[in-house]
XYZ file of C-alpha atoms in Angstrom:
663
model
C 1.372 70.825 -8.807
C 2.679 67.137 -8.424
C 6.799 67.500 -8.788
C 7.231 65.249 -12.210
C 4.327 68.240 -13.790
C 6.850 71.033 -12.339
C 10.050 69.530 -12.979
C 8.832 69.217 -17.146
C 7.738 72.733 -16.525
C 11.456 73.518 -16.377
C 12.193 71.486 -18.812
C 10.488 73.525 -21.197
C 11.315 76.883 -19.650
C 15.260 75.697 -20.220
C 15.890 76.713 -23.464
C 14.212 80.049 -23.773
C 15.563 81.340 -20.632
C 19.036 80.117 -22.138
C 18.578 82.284 -25.690
C 17.609 85.002 -22.827
C 20.542 85.002 -21.092
C 22.326 84.812 -23.936
C 20.538 87.733 -25.831
C 20.815 90.259 -22.378
C 24.779 88.841 -22.882
C 25.687 89.873 -26.632
C 23.766 93.560 -25.362
C 26.183 94.000 -22.457
C 29.308 93.128 -25.308
C 28.696 95.837 -27.127
C 27.337 98.578 -24.906
C 31.070 97.163 -23.347
C 32.638 97.681 -25.842
C 31.134 99.788 -27.997
C 32.380 104.061 -27.018
C 30.342 107.011 -28.057
C 29.816 107.299 -32.390
C 29.827 110.653 -33.442
C 27.913 111.159 -37.304
C 29.693 113.823 -39.299
C 28.481 115.117 -42.521
C 31.020 115.359 -45.918
C 32.084 118.945 -45.246
C 32.724 118.231 -41.439
C 34.669 116.329 -41.932
C 36.820 117.778 -44.910
C 36.828 120.217 -42.990
C 38.863 117.317 -40.368
C 41.237 116.660 -42.941
C 42.520 120.858 -43.557
C 41.938 122.024 -39.910
C 44.696 118.809 -39.058
C 41.831 117.039 -36.420
C 42.020 113.898 -38.121
C 44.196 110.898 -35.839
C 42.980 107.945 -37.439
C 41.402 106.755 -40.566
C 39.413 103.408 -42.460
C 38.042 102.905 -44.963
C 35.497 99.894 -46.539
C 33.988 100.530 -49.530
C 30.786 99.068 -49.992
C 30.250 98.267 -53.730
C 26.589 97.068 -52.588
C 25.690 100.789 -51.603
C 28.493 102.581 -54.269
C 29.392 104.366 -50.489
C 33.370 104.689 -48.866
C 31.940 103.413 -45.202
C 34.778 105.771 -43.395
C 35.097 105.545 -39.529
C 38.149 107.043 -37.407
C 39.563 109.289 -34.405
C 39.977 113.017 -34.152
C 42.492 114.657 -32.492
C 40.633 116.935 -30.315
C 37.878 113.345 -29.152
C 37.298 112.595 -26.184
C 38.004 108.978 -24.525
C 36.309 106.601 -26.912
C 34.916 108.449 -29.043
C 35.065 107.711 -32.913
C 33.199 109.006 -36.338
C 31.921 108.023 -39.419
C 31.400 109.296 -41.918
C 29.599 108.049 -45.810
C 31.133 108.825 -49.336
C 30.807 108.649 -52.706
C 32.958 105.345 -54.063
C 35.101 107.725 -56.041
C 38.831 107.657 -56.633
C 38.921 111.709 -55.955
C 37.569 110.674 -52.485
C 40.392 107.768 -52.147
C 43.082 110.818 -53.766
C 41.472 113.680 -51.157
C 41.803 111.249 -48.180
C 46.016 110.028 -49.042
C 47.006 114.000 -50.097
C 46.082 115.137 -46.210
C 47.287 112.051 -44.696
C 51.226 112.596 -46.847
C 50.651 116.377 -45.445
C 49.353 115.704 -41.979
C 50.345 112.696 -41.281
C 47.788 110.012 -40.045
C 47.848 106.895 -40.565
C 45.096 105.011 -43.179
C 43.999 100.989 -42.538
C 42.144 99.782 -45.630
C 39.686 97.111 -45.443
C 37.899 94.823 -47.763
C 34.239 95.204 -48.508
C 32.687 92.633 -46.544
C 29.681 91.894 -49.506
C 32.704 89.887 -51.171
C 32.851 88.155 -48.699
C 30.459 84.233 -49.269
C 30.371 83.326 -45.478
C 29.426 86.893 -44.210
C 26.881 87.703 -47.540
C 25.199 83.839 -46.614
C 25.238 84.718 -42.384
C 23.712 88.028 -43.230
C 20.751 87.289 -45.121
C 20.029 83.434 -45.037
C 20.286 82.719 -42.682
C 17.893 84.608 -40.756
C 15.278 83.853 -42.375
C 15.949 80.445 -42.230
C 16.579 80.899 -38.728
C 12.802 82.017 -38.745
C 11.845 78.972 -40.716
C 12.950 76.457 -39.228
C 11.636 77.682 -35.735
C 8.307 78.162 -36.937
C 8.029 74.228 -37.918
C 8.905 73.084 -34.607
C 6.008 75.499 -32.710
C 4.020 73.304 -35.770
C 5.574 70.745 -34.998
C 5.452 70.703 -31.014
C 1.896 71.840 -31.008
C 0.071 68.707 -33.118
C 2.320 65.630 -31.485
C 3.720 67.075 -28.094
C 7.640 66.632 -27.055
C 7.089 64.256 -30.298
C 8.768 66.491 -32.884
C 6.801 63.794 -35.974
C 3.750 64.276 -37.740
C 2.698 61.108 -37.111
C -0.579 61.449 -38.064
C -1.457 58.052 -39.221
C 0.286 55.891 -35.849
C -1.803 54.590 -33.827
C -2.517 56.469 -30.277
C -3.724 52.734 -28.432
C -1.306 52.814 -25.217
C 0.952 49.880 -23.938
C -0.407 49.517 -20.593
C 2.770 50.569 -18.132
C 0.868 48.817 -15.272
C 1.398 45.058 -16.625
C 0.407 42.639 -14.687
C -0.519 44.254 -10.613
C -4.096 44.321 -12.146
C -5.401 40.849 -11.902
C -8.414 39.058 -10.729
C -7.748 39.541 -6.999
C -8.593 43.043 -7.606
C -11.670 42.494 -8.886
C -14.166 41.652 -6.224
C -18.080 40.792 -7.321
C -18.365 39.188 -10.807
C -17.620 35.746 -9.988
C -19.765 34.737 -13.413
C -17.752 37.083 -15.489
C -14.389 36.175 -14.536
C -15.456 32.164 -15.524
C -16.170 33.434 -18.808
C -13.101 35.455 -19.900
C -10.678 32.576 -17.956
C -10.648 30.681 -20.904
C -8.648 33.819 -22.808
C -6.301 33.856 -20.200
C -5.545 30.131 -19.915
C -5.435 30.365 -24.165
C -2.639 33.332 -23.146
C -0.802 30.519 -21.266
C -1.044 27.611 -23.026
C -2.457 28.004 -27.162
C -1.241 24.423 -28.125
C -4.107 23.501 -25.658
C -6.540 25.317 -26.946
C -5.659 24.282 -31.150
C -4.706 20.715 -30.443
C -8.672 20.257 -30.330
C -8.844 21.489 -32.520
C -10.467 24.685 -30.441
C -10.754 28.199 -31.760
C -10.482 30.999 -28.147
C -12.852 33.669 -29.756
C -12.330 36.908 -31.499
C -13.020 39.473 -29.492
C -15.082 39.537 -26.579
C -17.298 42.753 -26.251
C -17.248 43.718 -22.108
C -21.749 44.869 -21.728
C -23.480 46.746 -19.030
C -23.806 50.640 -17.005
C -21.435 52.592 -16.464
C -19.088 51.846 -13.220
C -20.002 48.509 -13.349
C -15.808 47.388 -13.628
C -15.944 46.669 -17.643
C -12.467 48.689 -17.884
C -11.122 47.442 -15.228
C -12.506 43.538 -15.276
C -10.282 43.835 -18.854
C -6.721 44.785 -17.178
C -7.859 41.981 -14.565
C -6.884 39.243 -18.329
C -3.633 40.737 -18.411
C -2.545 41.061 -15.942
C -4.023 36.995 -15.119
C -2.388 36.247 -17.771
C 0.880 38.382 -17.791
C 0.434 39.419 -21.122
C 1.089 42.483 -23.181
C -2.313 44.520 -22.792
C -2.836 47.939 -25.326
C -5.726 50.179 -24.594
C -7.121 52.557 -26.532
C -10.689 54.795 -26.889
C -13.062 54.734 -29.672
C -12.758 57.913 -30.113
C -8.887 57.904 -30.507
C -9.206 56.511 -33.809
C -11.828 59.530 -35.387
C -10.102 62.644 -36.556
C -10.473 65.673 -38.959
C -8.399 64.091 -41.749
C -10.793 61.674 -44.085
C -8.162 58.112 -43.930
C -6.333 58.407 -41.046
C -9.015 56.556 -38.027
C -8.441 53.845 -40.905
C -4.449 53.515 -41.373
C -4.570 53.729 -37.027
C -6.336 49.717 -36.776
C -3.593 49.034 -39.940
C -0.835 50.610 -37.198
C -2.365 49.145 -34.620
C -2.599 45.390 -34.992
C 1.131 45.619 -36.781
C 2.072 46.423 -32.988
C 0.024 43.404 -32.027
C 1.138 40.880 -34.520
C 4.699 41.973 -33.335
C 3.691 41.315 -29.261
C 1.607 38.695 -30.081
C -0.215 36.912 -27.788
C -1.782 40.958 -26.722
C -5.154 41.809 -25.778
C -5.986 45.157 -27.724
C -8.746 46.768 -25.668
C -11.383 49.442 -27.081
C -13.044 51.178 -24.419
C -17.115 52.420 -26.046
C -16.229 51.844 -28.983
C -20.044 52.384 -29.470
C -18.555 55.698 -30.654
C -16.462 54.517 -34.342
C -18.686 50.952 -34.706
C -21.967 52.555 -34.263
C -24.488 51.144 -36.742
C -23.020 52.330 -41.002
C -25.700 53.339 -44.282
C -27.865 55.569 -41.227
C -26.262 59.606 -42.281
C -28.646 61.948 -44.767
C -27.120 61.796 -48.365
C -24.250 58.945 -47.826
C -22.614 57.715 -44.928
C -19.015 58.066 -46.960
C -17.178 59.358 -43.835
C -14.309 59.103 -41.336
C -16.294 56.627 -38.935
C -17.380 54.621 -41.318
C -13.957 53.764 -43.389
C -13.019 53.601 -39.696
C -15.252 51.027 -38.582
C -14.800 49.015 -41.732
C -11.229 48.826 -41.933
C -11.659 47.726 -38.182
C -14.076 44.488 -39.371
C -11.274 43.850 -42.314
C -9.015 44.083 -39.340
C -10.421 41.273 -37.664
C -11.974 38.310 -39.475
C -11.185 39.625 -42.857
C -7.956 37.945 -45.546
C -5.143 38.333 -43.110
C -5.078 36.822 -39.902
C -4.193 37.975 -37.381
C -2.974 34.811 -34.426
C -2.487 35.146 -30.430
C -4.362 38.456 -30.746
C -8.025 38.803 -28.976
C -10.125 42.147 -28.438
C -11.919 42.802 -25.789
C -14.238 46.628 -26.065
C -17.001 47.798 -23.150
C -20.212 49.783 -24.238
C -23.476 50.849 -22.079
C -24.808 50.809 -25.878
C -25.171 48.141 -27.773
C -27.721 47.887 -28.977
C -25.810 51.214 -31.148
C -23.131 48.433 -32.219
C -22.844 47.935 -36.183
C -24.611 44.145 -37.447
C -21.468 43.059 -38.776
C -19.009 44.172 -35.857
C -21.516 40.447 -33.614
C -20.755 38.412 -35.079
C -19.231 34.965 -34.999
C -15.314 35.500 -35.803
C -15.587 38.811 -34.658
C -17.330 39.480 -31.014
C -18.033 36.186 -30.480
C -19.326 36.326 -26.675
C -20.581 39.195 -25.019
C -20.530 39.658 -21.535
C -23.551 40.976 -18.623
C -21.256 43.060 -16.279
C -24.146 44.201 -14.666
C -25.182 45.631 -11.388
C -24.265 44.334 -8.245
C -26.098 42.660 -6.111
C -26.055 42.409 -2.655
C -23.739 39.951 -1.933
C -21.154 41.380 -4.619
C -21.631 44.888 -3.645
C -19.737 43.343 0.561
C -17.444 41.872 -2.153
C -16.929 45.644 -4.688
C -16.685 47.939 -0.799
C -14.441 45.847 0.797
C -11.788 46.113 -1.952
C -12.348 49.925 -1.479
C -11.692 49.727 2.994
C -8.355 47.938 2.662
C -6.907 51.421 3.065
C -9.135 52.762 4.653
C -10.239 52.670 8.956
C -13.234 51.709 9.802
C -14.655 52.050 13.137
C -16.003 49.041 15.352
C -19.455 50.538 15.002
C -19.465 50.179 10.742
C -20.221 46.682 8.831
C -19.925 46.893 5.650
C -22.127 43.645 4.996
C -25.500 46.505 6.150
C -23.721 48.911 4.375
C -24.877 46.671 1.525
C -28.440 46.066 2.002
C -28.345 49.311 2.091
C -27.123 50.490 -1.585
C -29.898 48.497 -3.316
C -28.705 50.392 -7.350
C -24.833 51.193 -6.242
C -22.180 50.374 -9.529
C -18.662 49.035 -7.901
C -18.629 53.061 -8.706
C -20.702 54.291 -7.012
C -19.761 52.624 -3.958
C -15.626 53.698 -4.521
C -17.067 57.092 -4.533
C -19.644 56.182 -1.449
C -16.745 55.686 0.939
C -14.542 58.145 -0.499
C -16.772 60.811 0.903
C -17.601 59.207 4.098
C -13.419 58.848 4.025
C -13.775 63.020 4.036
C -16.173 63.403 6.241
C -14.634 61.930 8.897
C -11.739 64.500 7.647
C -14.378 67.590 7.583
C -15.290 66.239 11.093
C -11.308 65.670 12.763
C -12.151 62.193 13.289
C -10.225 59.441 13.782
C -12.311 56.284 11.917
C -15.166 56.562 10.066
C -17.870 55.934 11.325
C -21.540 55.032 10.682
C -22.867 58.593 11.078
C -20.155 59.048 7.868
C -21.310 56.293 6.060
C -25.190 57.671 5.829
C -24.772 60.740 5.403
C -22.214 59.901 2.486
C -25.254 57.377 0.561
C -27.040 60.876 0.665
C -24.474 62.574 -1.302
C -23.976 60.300 -3.765
C -28.122 60.050 -4.632
C -29.505 63.185 -4.111
C -25.771 65.489 -3.330
C -24.993 67.456 -0.343
C -27.632 68.679 2.879
C -28.868 72.454 3.172
C -28.457 72.899 6.205
C -28.670 76.578 5.439
C -31.835 76.521 4.373
C -34.807 77.025 6.195
C -37.673 76.639 6.138
C -41.402 78.218 7.094
C -43.540 76.256 10.563
C -46.323 76.067 8.126
C -43.559 74.421 5.253
C -42.401 72.277 7.334
C -44.800 70.749 8.594
C -46.347 70.037 4.762
C -42.989 68.491 3.572
C -43.263 66.725 7.257
C -45.800 65.078 6.905
C -45.974 64.732 2.911
C -42.525 62.067 4.338
C -44.564 60.977 6.399
C -46.702 59.859 4.504
C -44.139 57.511 2.431
C -43.113 56.484 6.088
C -46.736 54.491 6.389
C -47.962 52.742 3.663
C -44.240 51.614 3.846
C -44.913 50.398 7.528
C -48.620 48.965 6.483
C -47.797 47.844 2.932
C -46.039 44.425 2.264
C -44.862 44.128 -1.201
C -43.950 49.104 -0.971
C -40.790 50.207 -0.862
C -39.534 50.274 2.338
C -38.657 53.259 3.284
C -34.839 53.261 4.583
C -34.520 56.824 5.927
C -36.774 59.417 5.735
C -36.389 63.519 5.869
C -37.727 66.715 5.847
C -33.907 69.043 5.111
C -34.045 69.771 2.401
C -31.365 67.594 -0.414
C -30.826 68.840 -4.058
C -33.718 69.657 -5.472
C -35.788 68.030 -3.258
C -36.893 69.605 -0.170
C -37.404 66.289 1.064
C -35.309 63.791 1.091
C -37.327 59.345 0.867
C -34.793 56.135 0.778
C -37.638 53.206 -0.190
C -35.619 50.569 -1.153
C -37.419 47.297 -1.873
C -37.835 44.715 0.482
C -35.983 42.224 -1.525
C -33.847 42.111 -4.832
C -35.892 40.397 -7.424
C -35.581 39.985 -10.632
C -39.402 39.340 -10.937
C -42.063 41.782 -9.442
C -45.675 40.789 -9.608
C -48.801 43.398 -9.875
C -49.261 42.652 -6.368
C -46.107 44.593 -6.062
C -46.268 46.967 -8.615
C -49.095 48.670 -7.372
C -48.544 48.539 -3.729
C -45.016 50.795 -5.196
C -47.773 52.169 -6.474
C -49.130 53.222 -4.054
C -46.318 54.304 -1.675
C -46.039 56.618 -3.764
C -48.573 58.176 -3.709
C -48.445 58.005 0.741
C -46.459 62.075 0.205
C -49.950 63.848 -1.614
C -52.499 62.240 -0.066
C -50.580 62.516 2.984
C -51.018 65.944 2.316
C -55.264 65.475 1.601
C -56.370 64.160 4.339
C -53.844 66.354 6.567
C -54.502 69.894 5.387
C -57.235 69.637 2.918
C -54.875 70.994 -0.078
C -52.078 69.980 -2.194
C -48.777 71.557 -2.795
C -46.022 71.129 -5.586
C -43.491 68.680 -3.875
C -44.742 64.812 -5.474
C -44.042 65.857 -8.819
C -41.358 63.581 -8.561
C -43.121 61.165 -7.371
C -45.879 61.614 -9.880
C -43.232 60.640 -12.191
C -41.906 57.204 -11.709
C -46.071 56.467 -11.110
C -47.377 57.015 -14.254
C -44.692 55.701 -15.527
C -44.669 51.965 -13.748
C -48.253 52.238 -14.595
C -48.537 52.831 -18.073
C -45.729 49.995 -18.741
C -48.123 47.478 -16.125
C -50.492 48.335 -19.307
C -48.386 48.798 -22.742
C -45.304 46.423 -21.453
C -46.425 43.705 -19.017
C -49.330 43.213 -19.743
C -51.271 43.501 -16.547
C -54.886 45.799 -17.441
C -57.603 45.131 -18.543
C -56.849 45.392 -22.997
C -55.136 42.521 -22.189
C -51.545 39.918 -22.224
C -50.853 42.347 -25.221
C -46.397 44.249 -25.977
C -48.291 47.890 -27.425
C -45.314 50.094 -26.794
C -41.949 48.756 -27.905
C -38.657 51.247 -26.726
C -37.401 52.226 -30.710
C -33.718 53.561 -29.332
C -32.029 56.800 -32.415
C -29.173 55.907 -33.891
C -27.880 59.927 -33.299
C -29.815 60.514 -30.312
C -27.952 58.064 -28.185
C -31.411 57.620 -26.030
C -35.202 55.990 -26.551
C -37.167 59.825 -27.523
C -39.709 58.131 -28.885
C -42.223 54.202 -29.072
C -43.711 52.774 -31.829
C -47.251 52.633 -31.694
C -48.370 49.529 -32.907
C -52.163 50.596 -31.700
C -54.819 52.894 -33.324
C -56.524 55.722 -31.820
C -58.930 54.307 -30.057
C -57.046 51.911 -27.996
C -54.929 54.951 -27.076
C -57.453 55.991 -25.170
C -58.266 52.975 -23.387
C -53.969 53.369 -22.839
C -54.849 55.952 -20.737
C -57.814 55.704 -18.726
C -56.607 52.465 -17.705
C -53.605 54.057 -16.894
C -56.153 56.656 -14.918
C -57.462 54.140 -13.730
C -55.060 52.549 -12.163
C -53.331 55.816 -10.227
C -56.778 56.561 -8.901
C -57.027 52.867 -7.148
C -54.821 53.212 -6.385
C -54.906 57.051 -4.743
C -58.424 55.786 -2.680
C -56.241 52.193 -1.214
C -53.499 54.582 -0.489
C -56.073 57.115 0.766
C -57.579 54.508 2.768
C -54.731 53.261 4.221
C -53.675 57.267 6.020
C -56.470 57.492 7.266
C -57.224 53.992 9.586
C -53.362 55.081 10.004
C -54.089 58.243 11.203
C -52.151 58.200 14.941
C -49.133 56.220 13.299
C -49.126 59.638 10.251
C -49.075 62.401 13.297
C -46.390 60.507 15.562
C -43.895 59.564 12.688
C -44.940 63.935 11.011
C -44.226 65.406 15.002
C -40.908 63.590 15.262
C -39.763 64.808 11.985
C -40.480 67.876 12.621
C -38.550 67.421 16.215
C -35.929 65.515 14.780
C -35.444 66.485 11.476
C -34.410 63.214 9.951
C -35.445 59.286 11.090
C -33.751 56.719 10.486
C -35.580 52.473 9.463
C -34.314 51.676 12.665
C -36.091 54.729 14.658
C -39.184 53.981 12.556
C -40.017 51.032 13.574
C -39.429 51.394 17.240
C -41.645 53.906 16.671
C -44.138 52.198 15.148
C -43.959 49.156 17.386
C -43.286 52.094 20.807
C -44.107 54.803 19.431
C -41.572 56.847 21.529
C -38.204 57.431 19.674
C -35.606 55.251 21.408
C -33.328 56.223 23.516
C -29.676 54.590 25.269
C -31.793 51.865 26.977
C -33.731 51.630 24.108
C -34.050 47.245 24.215
C -34.024 46.911 27.839
C -38.101 45.361 27.011
C -37.632 43.522 24.254
C -37.552 39.948 24.332
C -34.462 37.336 24.052
C -36.203 35.906 20.608
C -36.925 40.018 19.029
C -33.240 41.000 19.948
C -32.266 37.585 17.959
C -34.398 38.736 15.021
C -33.811 42.110 14.781
C -29.548 40.630 14.719
C -30.657 38.309 11.834
C -32.176 41.459 9.790
C -28.996 43.059 10.711
C -26.665 40.623 10.256
C -24.730 40.668 13.037
C -22.402 37.876 11.964
C -22.938 34.656 15.908
C -25.318 36.428 17.083
C -28.112 32.753 17.613
C -24.759 31.927 20.051
C -24.809 35.102 22.228
C -27.076 36.085 25.623
C -29.465 39.304 25.226
C -26.707 41.396 26.590
C -24.497 40.693 23.960
C -26.792 40.467 21.249
C -27.794 44.107 22.592
C -24.397 44.918 22.565
C -23.797 44.684 18.987
C -26.958 46.604 17.961
C -26.686 49.231 19.956
C -23.128 49.511 18.249
C -25.256 48.808 14.719
C -27.465 51.130 15.691
C -27.308 54.671 13.537
C -26.875 57.439 15.881
C -28.440 60.380 14.403
C -25.119 63.437 13.641
C -25.326 66.508 15.692
C -26.743 69.623 13.521
C -23.507 71.310 14.101
C -21.909 68.914 11.598
């Protein structure tokens, strides 16, 4: 628990502690001031009067109960002991007490009826009720609005960013084109006359589209930071409430606040929560979400002018947004924030490595090469996991061993080192993973095996990190076929070596079949011709593509299945020929895996070329030209001007050392 939370808890408990202290004080006061009280019957009181045993009498009438409350002290009573008795409200009782007083000579005190005092009546009867009602109202409002104490359902939940100006484009790495698209917004917020002078109208809304973790929210905060303008942020789900009309009221209030601070930015995160396409409800769509969306559309480009207000929204599902939200005049511009490429990943890693202690052998450009498909959030998590591992291993700096393990953790989860294979099962897994490695080495366009291990991770018994040799936007038919062959390498190896197959290739088949079916139905890479036969159909409710449009007959469906089967079978046959031709290499990699359990790309390449695992002097017999080629591939700067020993030293630092089994 942080210090701030502790202080808040103390503040919240203070009223209850104070009330408890007051109650205990009152109880203590009454216990100290009140002595022992003895209840007498009317007859016992008369006997005390006749025996001259009464020392003092206090008479208090109660007209509401039609009784006298008589208290006093007896002569034979103990110290501090009193008596009390209730008698009928009649003159006979009073006359008897007065007569006894004249005869026995004891003191009589008469008090007025307390019910005749309006203030006392109020305190005793009305004040407790009002106190209970007040406490109930206080608890109710506190539950609804925290510490605010007011029922402001219709007030906007948009918050003003307290870190105004702290996040700038310097903190956003790897998005040069996206920054350029948003630079106009910054210029407008700083100098709007520059645009209005030429009749230009700045976009009213910018929609940031991209996969999760690519930096959409960070980019919006950087725009506000660069412009040094007020920045309101809210989530799409904060508009929608249980009560009908609340969301629309919050939209109006949000724009009202923004107008008072114009020029400013409003950032709506996950806008698809409120901006989904209308008219998809069953039995009508006049619900709270649609009313909120209608109000948002009106505020963005309705009859009222919202000058100086720019809206930035983010979503990873632009396909489900209402068309009216995307038309010009509302969200005029869409900026796609895609997954970063290699250079962008390196820049992102540099940003997140500012506060990390890295060893000299860690080069961020090499890590960027090995993290194809990672988002900015994944890269941040990668370095954080590596730092945690370094602390766990009690190291003074993060090494490539921790980076390597962190990559595996992000992709597949932690290694299950306690899970033990049988000797037969370990050999099966080793040959399965070695089959992938052999095809990755022998096929030019297959995915490159970066790492192979037979240590279980997640749901997998073994793990093969296969990445494209180059990052490209398109793929040729040959490349797709060789990718399928690489995926089938594990099953082929099992069949060739053991003459039987296992269940370990089910995920490989899933990926291979998906590629083959896309080749037939989407890419036109089969004998059916260049025809798109299937298109994904998204569901605006489910948010996923659970079905596809079928633009073909049952006869064509059969032909599609035959074509997919033909592609898979042909790739399987070719992969089998390659495995059988390179059986020696397969045995070498598999046996090495059984011994070492984990092999990196450098070790696999060296093993294929030299027939043995590299050791400390593995670079002794390599020529200078080969060393420079290896240095170029590893991205070592200045390798062209280095001599042989310098390149060896740089490469030795770069090679990933297999971690100790105790780590």
